[in-house]
Amino acid sequence: MIIIMNSDATGEQIETVVAKIRSFGLDANVSRGTERTVIGAIGDERKLDPEMFDSLSGVEYSMHIVKQYKIVSRESHKEDSVIDVGGIPVGGKQVQIIGGPCSVETQDQMDLAAQHVAEAGCRLMRGGAFKPRTSPYTFQGKGEEGLKLFRNAADKHGLRIVTELMDARMLDTFLRYDVDVIQIGTRSMQNFELLKEVGRINKPVILKRGMSATVSEWLMAAEYIAAGGNHNIIFCERGIRTFETAYRNVMDVTCIPVLKRETHLPVIVDPSHAGGKTWMVPALARAAIAAGADGLLVEMHPNPCEAWCDADQALNPEEFHALMGSLRGIANVIGRSL
């Protein structure tokens, strides 16, 4: 961290800043220029925050000069990480498509969904047993019963399951049903206590981007998980909120190469929540893979017209099969397999 002093800062004000830095066990380097004095903190600057110094007399501003996210950064791990999901790699040369319905509804629905997901060539399946909804009066998911239905359906086809955890108190239940990948949804991206809890287990975690979160905030949320000891993290872009109203969210394709530069961890995309309409999903999915995404979360329902949740954005089985075919072609062109 560096602290830039005002041009008229006194020696006493400079010494106050130096003393504050040293009180945290760091050393300080004072560089006096013709216009400004710059004080550099030497040591583990994670202990420091700009807000500690910006209010001090004589300080113009302060800032970190190295990234606060250490474990998830590309600097700490030069090679791409591949996350092992029960023998299935996420990252590397393979692109994984995670298909399935928005919510777990009935055993018949999940059995059919699992059949179609497997027939399309997928090895991971999505489905929500607990649903965060904007309205308290809409379907909230089937809870633990939903986990049981999901597990039964997926096991018949050897599929790994991906489902959202909303409450840290349900973590032991998720582990009891051996959920293969725990999803942290967009509304929970900065639920730091929840992030700490999934950080203490050794399960892959999909961390969805908050709808108004910057890339830096997203990376810092992942650092919470990694700091707890769980480095099995997969980033998921699901669209961000902007001024545009023509579609549900803006799928930030730009974040894919940015994350690939900043972190060694895999990056996947949820085109279903980004577009919010079935007809948008194939184009967004193809764009994501072409931009370098390591996988997709795609909503597919055996009969979208009867879906209890997000019916407008779910593909039917035929549309899902067709999409998989086009994605294989794109993956092959960029030297990857699906």
XYZ file of C-alpha atoms in Angstrom:
338
model
C 0.000 0.000 0.000
C 1.129 3.546 -0.658
C -0.080 6.701 1.081
C 0.252 9.976 -0.836
C 0.520 13.040 1.370
C -0.717 16.539 0.533
C 1.885 18.942 -0.831
C 1.747 20.947 2.421
C 1.817 17.956 4.782
C 3.899 18.587 7.873
C 6.615 16.383 9.272
C 4.396 15.582 12.224
C 1.581 14.394 9.912
C 4.012 12.204 8.003
C 5.293 10.673 11.242
C 1.698 9.949 12.328
C 1.128 7.898 9.171
C 4.455 6.076 9.611
C 3.608 5.267 13.228
C 0.208 3.867 12.226
C 1.790 1.589 9.626
C 4.343 0.320 12.149
C 1.630 -0.311 14.727
C 0.406 -3.140 12.463
C 3.842 -4.760 12.379
C 4.860 -3.394 8.972
C 7.758 -1.158 8.030
C 7.425 2.168 6.225
C 9.459 3.734 3.433
C 9.221 7.549 3.137
C 9.988 9.026 -0.279
C 10.084 12.832 -0.330
C 9.658 14.387 -3.782
C 9.553 17.994 -4.893
C 5.717 18.079 -4.890
C 4.571 15.129 -2.802
C 5.709 12.766 -0.098
C 4.849 9.104 -0.729
C 4.883 6.594 2.114
C 5.077 2.907 1.225
C 3.981 0.126 3.588
C 6.381 -2.824 3.515
C 5.108 -6.227 4.653
C 1.777 -8.035 4.714
C -0.423 -5.167 3.588
C -3.599 -7.232 3.899
C -3.684 -5.901 7.456
C -4.147 -2.392 6.090
C -7.062 -0.663 4.427
C -7.119 2.738 2.661
C -9.884 3.901 5.021
C -7.401 3.731 7.904
C -5.320 6.497 6.358
C -7.591 8.603 4.155
C -9.101 10.368 7.180
C -5.723 11.316 8.692
C -4.559 14.924 8.495
C -2.209 15.591 5.600
C -3.186 12.484 3.585
C -4.353 13.097 0.013
C -5.243 9.464 -0.732
C -4.009 5.905 -0.254
C -4.274 2.728 -2.305
C -3.164 -0.872 -2.557
C -0.495 -1.502 -5.169
C -0.783 -5.290 -5.076
C -3.937 -7.368 -5.321
C -5.728 -8.187 -2.086
C -6.810 -11.567 -3.406
C -3.785 -13.801 -3.045
C -4.818 -17.449 -3.250
C -7.148 -17.133 -6.234
C -4.820 -14.833 -8.192
C -2.921 -15.836 -11.276
C 0.224 -14.513 -9.580
C 0.006 -17.236 -6.928
C -0.601 -20.052 -9.422
C 0.593 -19.544 -12.989
C -1.015 -22.630 -14.508
C -4.762 -23.068 -15.048
C -6.400 -25.040 -12.258
C -8.674 -27.939 -13.124
C -11.375 -28.701 -10.553
C -12.163 -32.377 -10.041
C -15.894 -33.024 -9.653
C -16.110 -36.713 -8.852
C -13.679 -37.593 -11.640
C -15.057 -35.018 -14.077
C -12.681 -32.134 -14.862
C -13.907 -28.541 -14.938
C -11.290 -26.419 -16.661
C -8.430 -27.396 -18.930
C -9.122 -28.658 -22.426
C -12.624 -29.970 -21.714
C -15.743 -27.807 -21.714
C -18.477 -29.018 -19.359
C -22.158 -28.270 -19.913
C -24.290 -28.467 -16.777
C -27.892 -28.959 -17.845
C -31.132 -29.343 -15.985
C -34.218 -27.521 -14.711
C -34.276 -24.349 -12.653
C -36.051 -26.115 -9.796
C -36.689 -29.624 -8.537
C -40.433 -30.254 -8.861
C -41.376 -33.948 -8.946
C -39.589 -37.277 -9.232
C -40.991 -37.861 -12.737
C -39.826 -34.412 -13.862
C -36.314 -34.975 -12.496
C -36.085 -38.489 -13.921
C -36.974 -37.202 -17.384
C -34.616 -34.248 -17.054
C -31.735 -36.504 -15.992
C -32.406 -38.812 -18.928
C -32.296 -35.964 -21.450
C -29.218 -34.374 -19.868
C -27.346 -37.676 -20.036
C -28.499 -38.414 -23.600
C -27.203 -35.006 -24.700
C -23.741 -35.975 -23.480
C -23.611 -34.010 -20.223
C -22.084 -35.432 -17.072
C -23.260 -32.784 -14.622
C -26.815 -31.767 -13.824
C -28.277 -28.648 -12.274
C -31.437 -28.261 -10.221
C -32.614 -26.057 -7.372
C -33.976 -27.625 -4.189
C -33.849 -24.269 -2.378
C -34.890 -21.271 -4.468
C -34.139 -17.607 -3.690
C -37.092 -15.716 -5.171
C -37.783 -12.015 -5.400
C -41.349 -12.480 -4.168
C -42.023 -14.305 -0.880
C -45.229 -15.696 -2.427
C -43.626 -17.626 -5.290
C -42.340 -21.214 -5.211
C -39.334 -21.424 -2.867
C -38.230 -24.963 -3.707
C -38.910 -28.358 -2.116
C -36.045 -28.172 0.346
C -34.552 -31.391 1.640
C -37.142 -33.458 -0.207
C -35.851 -31.814 -3.395
C -32.323 -32.972 -2.643
C -33.603 -36.527 -2.302
C -35.508 -36.361 -5.616
C -32.489 -34.838 -7.344
C -30.070 -37.416 -5.992
C -32.361 -40.305 -7.006
C -32.731 -39.030 -10.577
C -29.061 -38.189 -11.119
C -27.755 -41.471 -9.723
C -29.741 -43.461 -12.308
C -27.582 -41.889 -15.032
C -24.304 -41.412 -13.185
C -24.647 -37.620 -13.188
C -22.931 -35.279 -10.727
C -25.315 -32.779 -9.155
C -25.068 -28.997 -8.798
C -27.469 -27.175 -6.478
C -27.629 -23.893 -4.585
C -26.904 -23.465 -0.892
C -28.608 -20.428 0.656
C -28.197 -21.039 4.377
C -25.062 -22.215 6.181
C -27.298 -24.177 8.568
C -28.182 -26.518 5.663
C -24.553 -27.345 4.836
C -24.538 -30.600 6.801
C -27.710 -31.655 4.975
C -26.011 -30.977 1.623
C -23.066 -33.092 2.705
C -25.388 -35.895 3.819
C -26.881 -36.039 0.319
C -23.348 -35.831 -1.107
C -24.049 -32.798 -3.291
C -21.159 -32.823 -5.780
C -20.975 -29.070 -6.435
C -22.357 -26.423 -4.089
C -23.575 -23.308 -5.854
C -23.442 -19.915 -4.160
C -26.068 -17.806 -5.910
C -25.821 -14.224 -7.045
C -27.725 -12.886 -4.029
C -25.318 -14.687 -1.684
C -22.032 -13.707 -3.339
C -21.191 -11.383 -0.451
C -22.765 -13.429 2.319
C -19.364 -13.684 3.960
C -20.406 -16.057 6.729
C -21.772 -18.477 4.121
C -18.556 -18.162 2.109
C -16.516 -18.960 5.213
C -18.598 -22.076 5.869
C -18.123 -23.524 2.364
C -14.470 -22.604 2.735
C -14.035 -25.158 5.506
C -15.173 -28.149 3.420
C -13.532 -29.920 0.508
C -16.317 -29.655 -2.050
C -16.247 -27.802 -5.388
C -18.077 -24.475 -5.188
C -19.621 -22.514 -8.054
C -19.540 -18.838 -7.092
C -22.020 -16.806 -9.108
C -21.353 -13.137 -9.681
C -23.530 -10.660 -7.836
C -25.812 -8.746 -10.180
C -24.018 -5.463 -9.417
C -20.612 -6.808 -8.380
C -17.343 -5.700 -9.910
C -14.806 -8.304 -10.990
C -12.603 -7.266 -8.062
C -15.434 -7.781 -5.547
C -16.167 -11.160 -7.103
C -12.530 -12.218 -6.786
C -12.457 -11.066 -3.175
C -15.573 -13.144 -2.438
C -13.754 -16.176 -3.853
C -10.788 -15.344 -1.624
C -13.045 -15.778 1.422
C -13.669 -19.382 0.347
C -10.036 -20.028 -0.516
C -8.797 -18.483 2.743
C -10.798 -21.120 4.609
C -8.847 -23.876 2.878
C -11.196 -24.796 0.012
C -9.523 -23.944 -3.297
C -12.047 -25.846 -5.447
C -13.750 -22.726 -6.783
C -15.475 -22.169 -10.121
C -16.524 -18.656 -11.141
C -19.905 -18.276 -12.873
C -20.951 -15.179 -14.818
C -24.769 -14.962 -14.904
C -25.373 -11.454 -16.200
C -25.116 -8.093 -14.496
C -27.681 -5.351 -13.949
C -27.376 -2.218 -16.109
C -29.689 0.476 -17.439
C -30.849 -1.810 -20.293
C -34.397 -3.213 -20.129
C -34.604 -5.160 -23.405
C -33.395 -8.322 -21.697
C -33.137 -9.705 -18.198
C -29.417 -9.098 -17.562
C -26.314 -8.179 -19.550
C -24.066 -11.199 -20.054
C -20.600 -9.760 -19.500
C -18.526 -11.683 -22.044
C -15.624 -9.331 -21.331
C -15.265 -10.724 -17.829
C -14.184 -14.116 -19.231
C -10.775 -13.008 -20.618
C -10.361 -10.619 -17.668
C -10.852 -13.448 -15.155
C -8.614 -15.730 -17.181
C -5.899 -13.116 -16.776
C -6.551 -12.465 -13.074
C -7.194 -15.972 -11.737
C -6.086 -19.535 -12.373
C -9.547 -20.912 -11.519
C -12.166 -22.071 -14.076
C -14.824 -19.702 -15.401
C -18.273 -20.804 -16.560
C -21.319 -18.863 -17.770
C -25.074 -19.090 -17.149
C -26.676 -17.843 -20.401
C -30.173 -18.751 -19.193
C -30.269 -16.182 -16.384
C -28.436 -13.632 -18.492
C -30.936 -13.515 -21.349
C -34.045 -14.624 -19.507
C -35.648 -15.824 -22.753
C -35.281 -19.201 -24.443
C -34.516 -17.750 -27.858
C -31.502 -15.841 -26.510
C -29.846 -18.783 -24.761
C -28.176 -20.523 -27.761
C -26.521 -17.334 -29.042
C -25.270 -16.363 -25.588
C -24.050 -19.898 -24.917
C -22.076 -19.993 -28.167
C -20.569 -16.568 -27.456
C -19.433 -17.692 -24.010
C -17.644 -20.788 -25.306
C -16.029 -18.815 -28.131
C -14.762 -16.285 -25.559
C -13.031 -19.035 -23.585
C -15.513 -20.120 -20.913
C -14.766 -23.510 -19.344
C -18.417 -24.494 -19.218
C -22.044 -23.457 -19.078
C -25.036 -23.718 -16.751
C -28.032 -24.187 -19.044
C -31.642 -24.569 -17.992
C -33.442 -27.470 -19.677
C -36.889 -28.692 -18.645
C -38.717 -31.759 -20.013
C -41.742 -29.535 -20.611
C -40.937 -25.811 -20.160
C -44.596 -24.809 -20.403
C -45.207 -26.639 -17.133
C -42.088 -25.418 -15.302
C -42.740 -24.077 -11.808
C -39.900 -21.557 -12.081
C -38.309 -19.485 -14.906
C -40.300 -21.190 -17.666
C -39.451 -18.445 -20.167
C -35.741 -19.247 -20.210
C -35.754 -23.056 -20.168
C -34.881 -25.020 -23.299
C -36.887 -28.111 -24.181
C -34.981 -31.396 -24.730
C -34.850 -30.968 -28.521
C -33.472 -27.432 -28.247
C -30.935 -28.587 -25.681
C -29.684 -31.414 -27.925
C -29.367 -29.006 -30.860
C -27.410 -26.532 -28.732
C -24.988 -29.221 -27.616
C -24.250 -30.015 -31.250
C -23.392 -26.417 -32.133
C -21.270 -26.001 -29.006
C -19.199 -29.048 -29.908
C -18.343 -27.388 -33.214
C -17.197 -24.169 -31.528
C -15.196 -26.056 -28.907
C -13.389 -28.016 -31.614
C -12.486 -24.843 -33.518
C -10.761 -23.359 -30.455
C -8.937 -26.590 -29.639
C -11.177 -27.901 -26.888
C -13.607 -30.776 -26.501
C -17.157 -30.926 -25.170
